[in-house]
Backbone as a ProteinNet text record, in pm:
[ID]
protein_1_A
[PRIMARY]
MQAGLLYHSELSKQATDAYTVQLVLTLTGTIDPTRIRHAGQTLLDRHPNLRAAFTHTPDGQPVQIITDHTQLPWTETDLTSVSPDARMDELTRVIDADRHTRFDLARAPLLRFLLITMGVGDYRLVVTNHHILLDGWSTPLLLEELLTLYTRDGDTTALRAVTPYRDYLAWLARHPTEESRAAWAHAMAAIAEPTLLADADRDWQPSTFPDEIRLDVDEQRTAALRRFAGDHNLTLNTIVQTAWAIVLGTMTSHTDIVFGTTVSGRPPHIPGIETMI
[TERTIARY]
82.8	0	86.9	191	278.5	350	390.6	455.6	361	233.7	134.8	114.5	110.7	94.9	215.5	334.4	455.4	447.8	402	388.7	294	176.4	78	127.7	200.5	254.7	356.3	441.4	541.9	477.8	367.3	296.7	236	199.5	130.7	216.2	346.3	437.7	403.3	344.5	314.3	171.9	99.3	-40.3	-61.8	-183.9	-221.6	-208.3	-156.1	-145	-270	-354.3	-482.4	-466.2	-346.6	-323.6	-265.8	-281.5	-250.9	-373	-354	-463.9	-455.8	-568.9	-569.2	-681.2	-645.9	-742	-738.9	-855.7	-864.4	-937.1	-867.1	-924.9	-956.8	-1075.7	-1113.2	-1078.8	-994.7	-952	-1002.8	-1059.7	-1109.8	-1049.1	-1040	-983.2	-840.6	-768.5	-629	-540.4	-470.5	-386.9	-241.2	-152.7	-9.4	54.7	85.9	142.5	272.9	358.5	486.2	464.8	364.6	334.8	280.7	196.1	146.1	262.1	348.3	463.2	552.7	572.8	654	588.9	455.9	382.5	397.7	387.2	403.2	543.4	643.7	781.1	805.6	745	759.1	698.4	588.2	529.1	630.3	696.3	796.3	910.5	950.5	1061.8	1024.3	896.2	852.1	833.5	790.8	752.6	847.3	940.6	1037.6	972.2	859.2	796.9	735.3	713.9	668.6	783.6	905.2	1022.6	1071.2	979.9	1017.8	1016.4	1114.2	1116.4	1113.8	1069	1049	1125	1197.6	1274.8	1289	1386.7	1406.2	1551.9	1573	1708.2	1749.4	1878.2	1921.2	1846.5	1796	1723	1572.6	1531.4	1392.2	1302.5	1354.2	1271.4	1237.6	1110.6	1076.1	1123.2	1179.5	1226.1	1188	1179.2	1161.5	1284.4	1326.6	1446.1	1401.7	1443.9	1406.7	1519.7	1487.4	1587.9	1603	1723.2	1748.5	1668.9	1667.3	1592.6	1539.1	1414.9	1350.6	1275.4	1295.8	1227.4	1084	989.8	849.4	826.4	775.8	738.4	621.7	641.8	544.1	528.6	403.5	374.7	262.7	274.1	166.9	118.3	-12.7	-75.6	-177.9	-171	-261.7	-358	-487.8	-589.7	-671.4	-624.7	-703.5	-711.8	-615.4	-618.8	-711.2	-758.1	-850.6	-990.7	-1064.7	-1199.1	-1286.3	-1375.7	-1460	-1536.7	-1580.1	-1657.5	-1573.4	-1442.9	-1355.9	-1273.7	-1285	-1195.9	-1216.7	-1341.7	-1367.8	-1320.2	-1336	-1286.2	-1134.6	-1067.8	-922.2	-878.5	-955.5	-925.8	-932.6	-1037.3	-1052	-935.1	-892.2	-780.6	-652	-626.3	-503	-503.9	-618	-628.1	-613.5	-678	-666.8	-523.5	-456.5	-317.4	-229.3	-254.8	-177.4	-203.4	-329.6	-363.2	-303.3	-290.4	-236.8	-84	-20.8	125.2	172.5	239.3	280	391.9	393.8	506.6	608.6	735.4	841.2	863.1	820.7	823.3	965.1	1064.8	1203.8	1260.4	1178.5	1225.8	1130.8	1183	1101.8	1098.8	990.1	875.8	764	676.4	561.5	439.3	463.8	364.2	397.6	297.8	322.7	202.7	231.6	129.6	119.1	-2.9	-30	-129.2	-90.5	-179.1	-227.4	-359.5	-420.6	-496	-462	-532.3	-644	-769.4	-885.2	-924.3	-902.6	-939.9	-903.6	-947.9	-917.8	-986.1	-905.5	-959.6	-1018.2	-981.8	-1038.6	-925.1	-899.5	-785.9	-828.5	-750.3	-761.3	-623	-617.2	-493.3	-509	-427	-433.9	-320.3	-357.6	-260	-267.1	-158.4	-154.3	-45.8	-79.5	18.5	-5.6	93.5	71.1	17.2	-76.9	-142.7	-44.7	69.6	170.5	225.5	207.8	262.2	164.2	35.4	-66.2	-189	-244.3	-374.3	-483.1	-608.3	-719	-730.8	-694.9	-699.3	-606.3	-493	-390.3	-426.5	-514.8	-542.1	-591.5	-696.1	-738.7	-632.2	-549.9	-441.9	-339.3	-306.7	-211.1	-266.3	-394.3	-455.2	-462.2	-491.6	-496.4	-360.7	-253.9	-119.7	-87.2	-124.3	-94.3	-158.9	-286.3	-358.1	-303.3	-268.1	-209.7	-75.8	6.4	136.7	121	17.5	-6	-45.7	-139.8	-187.5	-78.8	13.1	119.3	253	247.7	366.9	482.6	448.7	552.2	591.7	532.9	565.1	503.5	585	538.2	502.5	517.5	498.2	354.5	258.4	118.2	77.1	164.9	131.4	164.1	88	117.1	249.7	311.3	437	414.3	512.7	501.8	515.1	419.1	432.6	494.8	617.4	687.3	619.8	610.5	558.5	647	774.3	867.1	813.6	739.8	684.3	587.6	507.4	413.2	487.2	588.7	664.2	733.9	785.4	850.5	749.3	629.5	523.1	485.6	474.8	437.5	543.2	669.8	779.5	781.6	721.1	719.7	609.8	527.1	418.2	445.9	481.9	517.7	402.4	432.4	327.9	277.8	357.5	315	186.6	173.5	52.5	-69.7	-52	-163.1	-203	-101.7	-129.9	-206.3	-164.4	-229.5	-375.2	-398.9	-535.6	-626	-573.9	-654.6	-674.1	-571.2	-583.7	-692.8	-699.5	-803.5	-941.6	-951.2	-1081.1	-1130.5	-1038.2	-1075	-1072.1	-1048.3	-1026.5	-1143.8	-1265.3	-1382.7	-1416.5	-1343.3	-1372	-1304.5	-1383.1	-1328.5	-1265.1	-1317.4	-1267.6	-1304.6	-1240.2	-1274	-1410.9	-1466.9	-1594.3	-1564.7	-1583.5	-1548.9	-1676.2	-1689.2	-1805.1	-1775.6	-1648.3	-1614.2	-1541.7	-1536.4	-1468.7	-1318.3	-1261.3	-1118.3	-1032.2	-1088.7	-1011.5	-1018.3	-1089.9	-1104.1	-969	-952.1	-828	-833.2	-779.2	-787.9	-682	-719.3	-620.9	-542.7	-410.6	-331.3	-379.3	-420.3	-461.5	-545.3	-642.7	-725.8	-786.7	-827.8	-895.3	-1036.1	-1084.9	-1217	-1329.3	-1438	-1560.8	-1647.9	-1743.7	-1832.6	-1976.5	-2060	-2202.7	-2280.1	-2366.3	-2444.3	-2590.4	-2647.3	-2789	-2849.5	-2945.5	-3010.8	-3127.2	-3132.6	-3243.1	-3329.8	-3460.6	-3548.1	-3559.7	-3613	-3619.7	-3704.1	-3815.2	-3904.2	-3832.8	-3760.5	-3690.3	-3572.1	-3505.3	-3394.4	-3443.3	-3557.4	-3614.2	-3652	-3706.4	-3744.6	-3621.5	-3512.9	-3389.3	-3333.2	-3339.5	-3287.5	-3370.1	-3502	-3587.1	-3553.7	-3537.6	-3504.8	-3371.2	-3273.2	-3141.1	-3149.7	-3224.6	-3239	-3310.2	-3415.1	-3491.5	-3407.9	-3306.4	-3227.6	-3083	-3059.1	-2924.6	-2816.7	-2846	-2753	-2715.1	-2609.4	-2576.8	-2625.4	-2643.8	-2680.9	-2574.1	-2448.6	-2340.8	-2355	-2395.3	-2416.1	-2526.6	-2632.8	-2743.4	-2697.3	-2619.4	-2569.8	-2479.3	-2391	-2301.1	-2379.1	-2482.7	-2565.7	-2636.1	-2688.7	-2753.8	-2655.2	-2533	-2430.1	-2395.7	-2388.4	-2360.5	-2470.1	-2595.9	-2707.3	-2696.9	-2661	-2643.1	-2532.3	-2418.1	-2306.4	-2344.2	-2416	-2459.2	-2551.4	-2641.8	-2734.3	-2659.8	-2564.4	-2493.3	-2395.5	-2343.9	-2243.9	-2300.3	-2425	-2488.7	-2411.1	-2350.2	-2276.8	-2343.3	-2329.3	-2379.7	-2266	-2143.3	-2026	-1962.6	-1973.1	-1932.2	-1817.3	-1717.7	-1605.7	-1592.4	-1590.8	-1561.7	-1493.7	-1421.4	-1346.2	-1410.9	-1373.8	-1420.3	-1309.5	-1307.2	-1205.1	-1255.9	-1174.8	-1211.1	-1104.3	-1143.2	-1050.4	-1028.8	-909.6	-882	-732.4	-693.4	-552.9	-538.3	-428.1	-409.2	-394.3	-472.3	-469.8	-350.3	-264.1	-154.8	-40.5	-39.9	70	26.2	92.1	55.9	65.3	-41.1	-41.2	-75.9	-118.9	-145.2	-254.7	-352.1	-466.8	-428.3	-315.1	-272.6	-147.1	-109.2	8.8	-21.9	63.8	52	137.9
-119.7	0	125.7	126.9	243.7	263.3	152.9	164.6	227.8	190.8	249.8	398	436.9	578.7	659.8	601.7	668.5	690.6	590.2	600.2	714.3	718.8	821.7	961.7	973.4	1103.1	1152	1061.8	1099.8	1127.8	1060.8	1081.4	1221.9	1277.9	1407	1516	1514.1	1607.3	1754.1	1783.3	1922.2	1962.5	1871.1	1898.4	1876.2	1898.6	1874.1	1725.4	1694.7	1555.7	1519.4	1437.4	1403.3	1319.4	1267	1183.9	1264.2	1396.2	1479.8	1478.5	1431.3	1413.2	1522.4	1583.6	1695.7	1676.8	1695.7	1685.7	1816.2	1876.5	2003.9	1981.1	2006.7	1990.9	2128.5	2142.8	2266.1	2251.3	2340.3	2337.5	2462.6	2445	2559.4	2558.9	2677.5	2690.1	2740.4	2716.3	2759.7	2653.9	2692.9	2600.3	2644.1	2547.5	2573.5	2524.9	2615.5	2573.8	2496	2538.6	2469.7	2325.2	2304.1	2169	2080.3	2137.1	2060.4	2023.2	2119.7	2094.5	1984.4	1989.2	1887.6	1750.4	1745.6	1619.1	1562.5	1648.6	1603.9	1552.8	1622.7	1579.1	1443.8	1423	1294.8	1181.8	1210	1110.9	1066.5	1164.2	1131.5	1050.2	1085.5	1016.4	872.2	848.7	715.2	618.5	668.4	581.6	602.3	511.3	528.6	547.3	477.5	487	623.8	706.4	844.4	932.5	880.5	954.9	899.3	840.9	775.4	873.3	856.8	921.3	810.5	842.2	739.7	774.2	677.5	698.7	563.7	554.2	431.8	388.6	258.3	206	230.9	216.2	238.7	154.5	36.1	-47	-19	87.1	129.9	76.8	-1.9	-56	54.1	71.6	171.8	128.1	220.4	191.9	307.8	279.1	386	393.2	514.4	539.2	602.2	542.7	592	679.8	804.4	896.5	876	903.7	888.6	989.7	1112.9	1218	1316.5	1351.7	1444.8	1549.1	1673.8	1783.4	1795.2	1806.9	1820.1	1955.5	1958.3	2086	2148.9	2268.6	2334.2	2480.7	2522.8	2661.1	2713.6	2840.5	2906.4	3027.4	3044.3	3156	3220.5	3352.3	3427.1	3510.1	3479.9	3550.9	3647	3672.2	3757.8	3901.2	3944.1	4081.9	4096.5	3982.9	3986.9	4018	4101.4	4138.2	4014.4	4012.6	3894.4	3850.7	3946	3911.9	3835.4	3865.2	3803.6	3688.4	3661.5	3564.9	3422.3	3381	3245.9	3227.3	3332.3	3324.6	3310.6	3383.8	3375.9	3238.7	3184	3049.9	2948.1	2957.4	2866.8	2880.8	3005	3028.4	2965.2	2982.5	2929.1	2775.9	2717.2	2571.6	2515.2	2580.7	2534.6	2545.7	2654.1	2672.4	2561.8	2524	2416	2283.3	2258.6	2130.9	2121	2233.3	2231.4	2236.9	2245.8	2243.6	2099	2062.5	1923.5	1882.5	1755.9	1696.1	1648.9	1662.2	1596.2	1461.4	1353.3	1222.8	1175.5	1238.2	1200.6	1271.5	1357.2	1431.3	1409.2	1354.4	1331.1	1458	1474.1	1383.4	1425.2	1332.7	1359.7	1388.4	1469.6	1506.1	1646.1	1733.7	1869.2	1918.1	2009.7	2067.8	2217.4	2267.6	2410.8	2449	2540	2587	2727.3	2744.2	2871.7	2927.2	3049.7	3117.2	3201.3	3168.3	3241.7	3355.3	3337.6	3436.7	3381.7	3449	3403.1	3268.2	3165.3	3033.1	2961.5	3002.2	2942.4	2915.1	2785.9	2746.9	2639.9	2627.3	2515.2	2451.2	2321	2247.2	2166.5	2199.1	2133.8	2031.7	1906.3	1797.2	1746.2	1763	1727.3	1622.5	1520	1415.7	1362.2	1292.9	1221.1	1083.2	1036	909	791.8	808.3	702.3	674.5	772.7	761.7	699	726.4	683	630.4	520.9	476.6	531.8	515.1	570	510.1	384	314.4	384.3	434.6	491.6	629.3	700.4	839	852.5	777.4	789.1	742.5	644.6	598.7	710	779.2	889.6	1003.5	1036.4	1144.8	1109.2	982.7	939.2	960.8	921.9	941.5	1090	1168	1311.1	1378.6	1349.6	1412.6	1364.4	1235.7	1183.8	1250.5	1264.1	1328.6	1476	1539.9	1681.1	1695.2	1612.9	1626	1588.3	1499.8	1454.7	1521.1	1625.1	1704.8	1617.4	1526.2	1446.1	1320	1293.5	1172.1	1051.3	955.1	840.5	718.8	726	607.3	556.4	642.9	600.8	540.8	545.8	496.6	347.8	279.1	139	127.2	11.2	-12	-3.9	46.6	61	-75	-109.1	-226.2	-178.9	-216.4	-158.2	-191.8	-93.1	-114.9	-213.4	-220.3	-316.9	-460.2	-489.9	-624.5	-658.9	-559.5	-582.9	-602.9	-519.2	-532.6	-668	-715.1	-846.6	-956.8	-945.8	-1043.6	-1040.7	-919.9	-904.2	-966	-948.5	-998.5	-1150.6	-1215.5	-1361.6	-1420.2	-1333.7	-1380.3	-1338.9	-1431.5	-1398.5	-1332.3	-1226.5	-1157.3	-1241.5	-1338.6	-1422.1	-1497.8	-1541.7	-1613.2	-1521.7	-1398.6	-1303.8	-1272.3	-1250.5	-1222.2	-1338.1	-1458.5	-1575.4	-1585.5	-1556.9	-1564.1	-1460.9	-1338.8	-1233.6	-1260	-1311.6	-1343.8	-1448.5	-1546.5	-1649	-1588.3	-1500.7	-1439.2	-1350.3	-1286.5	-1191	-1253.1	-1384	-1446.8	-1426.5	-1419.3	-1408.7	-1263.8	-1168.6	-1027.6	-985.7	-941.6	-909	-771.1	-676.3	-539.1	-464.5	-351.4	-274.3	-208.5	-167.9	-96.9	52.2	112	252.8	334.8	442.9	531.3	652	692.5	817.9	790.8	893.4	885.7	871.1	765.4	741.2	847.3	921.1	1023.3	1159.5	1167.2	1296.4	1345.2	1477.3	1537.7	1541	1435.3	1420.7	1504.2	1556.1	1618.7	1508.4	1524	1417.8	1383.2	1484.5	1458.6	1575.7	1546.4	1652.9	1603.7	1697.4	1656.5	1608.7	1505.1	1451.8	1545	1538.9	1607.5	1508.8	1562.2	1477.9	1515.8	1415.1	1436.6	1363.7	1435.5	1376.1	1360.2	1248.4	1223.2	1169.4	1238.4	1195.2	1101.7	991.9	897.1	913.1	930.9	959.4	837	860.7	755.6	637	665.4	557.2	463	519.9	436.1	363.8	432.8	369.4	248.5	264.6	153.2	36.9	68.3	-36.6	-112.2	-38.8	-102.5	-194	-147.9	-229.1	-356.4	-344.8	-463.8	-563.3	-510.8	-597.4	-667.4	-591.7	-649.5	-759.5	-731.6	-831	-956.4	-939.2	-1054	-1144.4	-1086.2	-1163.5	-1186.7	-1161.4	-1181.2	-1105.1	-981.3	-895.1	-776.1	-707.3	-578.4	-467.3	-348.7	-234.2	-207.2	-230.8	-208.3	-299.4	-424.7	-516.4	-465.6	-411.9	-358.8	-238.2	-149.1	-31.1	-73.3	-170.7	-215.5	-283.5	-358.7	-420.4	-314	-212.3	-102.7	-33.1	-11.6	52.7	-36.2	-166.4	-258.3	-252	-241.4	-230.9	-101.3	7.9	135.8	123.9	66.4	50.4	-37.6	-145.7	-233.9	-163.6	-80.7	-6.4	96.2	166.6	274.2	219.9	98.2	43.2	-66.5	-104.6	-213.7	-344.4	-365.3	-488.7	-563.7	-694.2	-774.1	-821.8	-799.6	-832.4	-701	-669.5	-538.3	-555.2	-469	-468.5	-329	-320	-191.7	-220.6	-122.9	-140.5	-68.5	-109.8	-41.6	-46.7	52.3	59.6	-8.7	-95.2	-161.4	-132.8	-137.7	-115.4	-247.8	-302	-430.5	-452.8	-535.7	-567.9	-716.2	-777.2	-920.9	-948.3	-1039.3	-1066.2	-1150.2	-1189.3	-1280.5	-1213.4	-1077.8	-1004.4	-951.9	-992.2	-941.7	-789.5	-725.3	-580.7	-504.8	-574.1	-507.7	-403	-427.3	-335.2	-199.6	-189.6	-61	-8.9	-69.2	-24.2	102.5	204	324.2	304.5
0	0	0	82.3	86.9	-46.1	-110.6	-241.2	-342.9	-336.2	-426.2	-400.5	-274.1	-239.5	-284.8	-272.6	-319.6	-470.2	-542.6	-688.2	-727.1	-662.5	-696.9	-661.2	-552.1	-513.7	-615.9	-662.9	-762.8	-898.2	-926.9	-1053.3	-1061.3	-944.5	-941.9	-879.2	-908.1	-842.2	-869.1	-984.5	-1019.3	-979.7	-915.8	-880.5	-732.3	-689.6	-551.1	-519.1	-402.9	-359.8	-281.2	-341.3	-279.3	-154	-130.2	-12.8	104	97.5	212.6	305.1	427	521.8	628.5	656.9	752.1	854.7	980.5	1090.5	1167.6	1191.3	1262.4	1394.6	1504.9	1638.5	1696.2	1754.1	1823.2	1971	2021.5	2161.2	2230.7	2348.9	2424.3	2563.6	2622	2755.8	2749.1	2856.5	2863.4	2799.4	2694.9	2618.6	2628.5	2648.4	2654.3	2524.1	2429.8	2300.9	2315.5	2408.6	2427.2	2468.5	2550.2	2598.4	2485.8	2399.3	2284.5	2192.7	2168.1	2080	2138	2267.5	2333.9	2321.5	2336.2	2323.6	2182.8	2081	1943.7	1916.2	1971.2	1952.5	2018.6	2135.3	2204.4	2121.7	2052.3	1962	1856.5	1793.9	1692.1	1751.4	1872.5	1936.5	1972.7	2008.6	2052.2	1935.7	1819.9	1708.9	1590.9	1569.5	1460.1	1323.5	1298	1165.4	1138.8	1242.7	1220.7	1172.7	1178.4	1130.9	997.2	920.1	794.9	678.2	589.7	458.4	354.1	233.3	131.3	4	-46.9	-168.8	-240.1	-331.5	-408.7	-403.5	-413.7	-431.8	-577.9	-610.5	-749.4	-852.4	-812	-908.1	-907.6	-834.9	-840.5	-731.9	-639.1	-531.3	-430.3	-394.7	-293.1	-155.2	-81.1	54.8	146.1	275.7	372.8	463.1	487.8	568.1	699	810.4	942.5	996.3	1025.4	1078.8	1229.1	1278.8	1422.8	1503.9	1459.3	1529.6	1427.4	1441.9	1350	1430.1	1394.1	1462.3	1410.8	1501.2	1462	1394.7	1271.8	1209.5	1284.6	1334.3	1421.1	1377.4	1358.4	1320	1408.6	1446.6	1522.4	1444.5	1439.1	1370.1	1462.3	1474.9	1563.5	1478.5	1489.7	1412.5	1498	1620.3	1709.8	1659	1576.7	1524.7	1404	1349.2	1235.6	1287.5	1215.9	1260.3	1274.6	1374.3	1396.2	1271.7	1188.4	1068.9	967.3	963.4	862.3	917.1	1046.3	1110.1	1058	1040.2	993	849.2	767.7	629.8	628.2	716.7	724	776.2	871.6	921.4	807.4	726.2	612.1	516.2	491.5	399.9	452.8	583.1	642.5	638.3	672.1	673.6	532.3	433.7	295.1	244.5	279.8	236.5	293	418.6	478.7	407.6	375.7	311.6	171.6	102.1	-33.7	-36.7	80.1	85.8	83.3	-24.3	-44.1	51.1	84.4	154	50.2	82.2	6.7	73.2	8.6	73.6	104.1	43.7	69.8	192.4	256.1	373.3	490.8	598.1	718.7	803.8	884.3	895.5	800.5	770.9	684.9	772.1	872.6	973.3	1022.5	1033.4	1083.2	1165	1255.9	1343.6	1316.2	1320.5	1307.6	1416.2	1503.9	1610	1574.7	1565.5	1527.1	1646.4	1687.4	1795.5	1736.5	1771.8	1721.2	1814.3	1943.1	2043.1	2179.5	2283.1	2418.5	2442.9	2471.5	2500.4	2380.6	2257.9	2137.5	2038.7	2013.8	1929.7	1829.5	1722.8	1630.2	1618.5	1643.7	1624.5	1496	1396.6	1266.2	1257.9	1246.3	1234.6	1090.4	1017.4	875.7	853.6	778.5	747.5	608.4	555.5	430.5	464.1	382.2	410.1	409	344.1	342	482.2	572.7	708.2	805.6	789	885.8	814	863.3	814.4	907.7	863.7	941.9	1080.6	1093.7	1223.5	1322.7	1272.2	1360.3	1414.5	1346.4	1385	1528.9	1571	1710.9	1809.2	1769.6	1856.9	1877.6	1766.9	1775.5	1860.8	1842.8	1920.7	2069.2	2097.9	2238.1	2304.4	2233.9	2288.9	2302.2	2200.7	2203	2323.5	2348.1	2459.5	2594.2	2601.7	2726	2753.8	2650.4	2666.9	2703.9	2649.5	2684	2831.3	2875.9	3014.5	3114.3	3073	3163.7	3131.4	3047	3014.5	2964.5	2871.7	2807.5	2880.1	2995.6	3071.2	2999.8	2960.5	2882.3	2966.3	3097.9	3181.5	3179.2	3149.1	3147.1	3012.2	2913.1	2780.4	2768.2	2683.7	2656.5	2581.1	2591	2519.9	2369.3	2297.5	2152.5	2085.8	1999.6	1913	1782.8	1752.4	1637.2	1504.5	1418.3	1283.5	1207.9	1246.4	1185.9	1197.8	1306.1	1324.5	1211.4	1172.6	1062.6	930.4	905	780.7	772.9	885.6	888	858.6	916	889	741.3	685.5	545	453.2	489.6	406	399.6	498.6	500.3	410.9	350.7	266.2	122	35.7	-103.1	-178.4	-251.8	-328	-444.4	-488.1	-600.7	-567.6	-442	-402	-408.3	-364.8	-369	-512.9	-598.2	-738.6	-803.5	-773.7	-831.8	-785.4	-657.2	-603.8	-670.8	-687.2	-750.4	-899.6	-965	-1106.7	-1128.4	-1037.8	-1047.2	-1024.4	-923.5	-891.7	-1005.4	-1078.1	-1182.9	-1323.2	-1332.3	-1462.9	-1558.8	-1505.8	-1593.6	-1630.9	-1574.1	-1600.6	-1730.6	-1827.6	-1959.2	-1963.6	-1884	-1891.2	-1762.9	-1736.1	-1616.6	-1629	-1515.8	-1513.7	-1520.8	-1637.3	-1659.9	-1680.9	-1604.2	-1617.2	-1704.1	-1711.2	-1778.4	-1909.8	-1991.6	-2120.5	-2098.5	-2152.7	-2133.8	-2200.6	-2299.3	-2371.1	-2303.7	-2193	-2123.6	-2071.1	-2068.7	-2019.1	-1866.4	-1803.3	-1658.4	-1588.4	-1471.4	-1384.3	-1313.2	-1295.8	-1232.3	-1091.7	-1015.7	-878.8	-829.7	-748.1	-692.8	-562.4	-476.9	-354.4	-389.2	-322.7	-355.7	-311.5	-386.7	-346.3	-269.1	-195.7	-117.2	-146.9	-173.6	-197.5	-89.2	-20.4	89.1	47.7	87.8	64.7	193.4	247	370.3	338.9	411.7	400.7	525.6	507.8	622	714.3	833.8	935.9	890.1	819.5	776.3	679.2	582.2	485.6	550.7	642.7	714.4	793.1	861.7	939.2	847.7	730	635.6	585.3	558.6	513.9	622.5	746.9	857.5	874.5	859.8	870.8	759.4	639.1	525.2	548.3	597.1	623.2	728.7	836.4	941.8	894.5	812.8	763.4	673.6	607.2	510.8	558.7	687.2	744.9	667.3	634.4	561.3	647.8	606.3	667.4	575.2	631	548.5	442.4	478.2	383.1	260.9	282.6	170.3	78.6	137.6	57.6	-23.9	38.2	-32.9	-149.4	-125.2	-231.7	-344.9	-310.1	-413.5	-497.7	-431.5	-504.2	-597.6	-548.2	-630.7	-751.7	-731.5	-841.7	-948	-903.3	-998	-1078.4	-1010.8	-1080.4	-1184.7	-1145	-1238	-1356.7	-1328	-1435.7	-1533.4	-1481.2	-1566.6	-1652.6	-1591	-1662.4	-1766.3	-1744.3	-1836.6	-1927.1	-1902.4	-1979.1	-1965.6	-1849.2	-1821.7	-1706.6	-1708.7	-1596.8	-1507	-1547.6	-1466.2	-1421.8	-1293.3	-1242.4	-1143.9	-1156.3	-1062.1	-1003.2	-870.7	-805.5	-672.4	-624.5	-500.5	-384.3	-265.4	-145.4	-40.9	45.5	149.7	276.4	333	458.2	562.4	687	797.6	868.3	853.4	917	928.1	1024.2	1044.1	1071.6	1025.8	1051.1	1199.6	1254.8	1399.1	1442.9	1348.5	1379.6	1455.4	1459.2	1520.2	1656.7	1764.1	1898.1	1903.9	1954.7	1969	1842.6	1736.8	1607.8	1618.6	1711.2	1718.7	1776.6	1845.8	1901.1	1832.4	1720.7	1647.8	1568	1580.2	1498.2	1374.1
[MASK]
+++++++++++++++++++++++++++++++++++++++++++++++++++++++++++++++++++++++++++++++++++++++++++++++++++++++++++++++++++++++++++++++++++++++++++++++++++++++++++++++++++++++++++++++++++++++++++++++++++++++++++++++++++++++++++++++++++++++++++++++++++++++++++++++++++++++++++++++++++++

């Protein structure tokens, strides 16, 4: 997965990197910026894989290089002098500018903090990273450690022992990719072509941030879907995916449909995998 993310990042070097992940936390009350910065630095010091840079060997193999010590990129911005009417617009501008600032994957760390002061007792902590560094599962784990380190002023004794990411890579290396390729080739053998909705000749942008479309389903229809799912031993997710397959089949005039979905899961064979960042 990381090799694929590295490829896509290099493919879109002149454009926005869609795999830049940004989390904005609203903090209220008395905040100590130095203490937050110290907590973030302790995170980098505790987890070697948060200090990773990504490059290639001379023969083109992607590798990650772990630095001995990396300084946490930290920026503070004060918006208290901006008029109240324009403050939210300026906040949006600052956050967007941060999100559009690309990471150089060959330079660690691929994680940065931005603390924005909105007013007395009103802050935004912007945590930005490249997706090659953290998966979605890791985000709450990282935040839990960050808040614990902040409240305890960097004292790590209350934190669980680190399960090294190296353990996962070692487990992965013991499983030949040829077996996986063969399994997928067998599963896809009957598929004649990809499921394409758009014109292949269209002038595509190399990379862009995704848009989001929301559709609310009323309580009555939601209840009906849940009853149907329960009666047929299905999950709501299975029903949604089936509906999407029907839409794709209708739009492409195909009865064999292929589409992907993102799942959150980790191999249970590695002790401590569920708390690994």
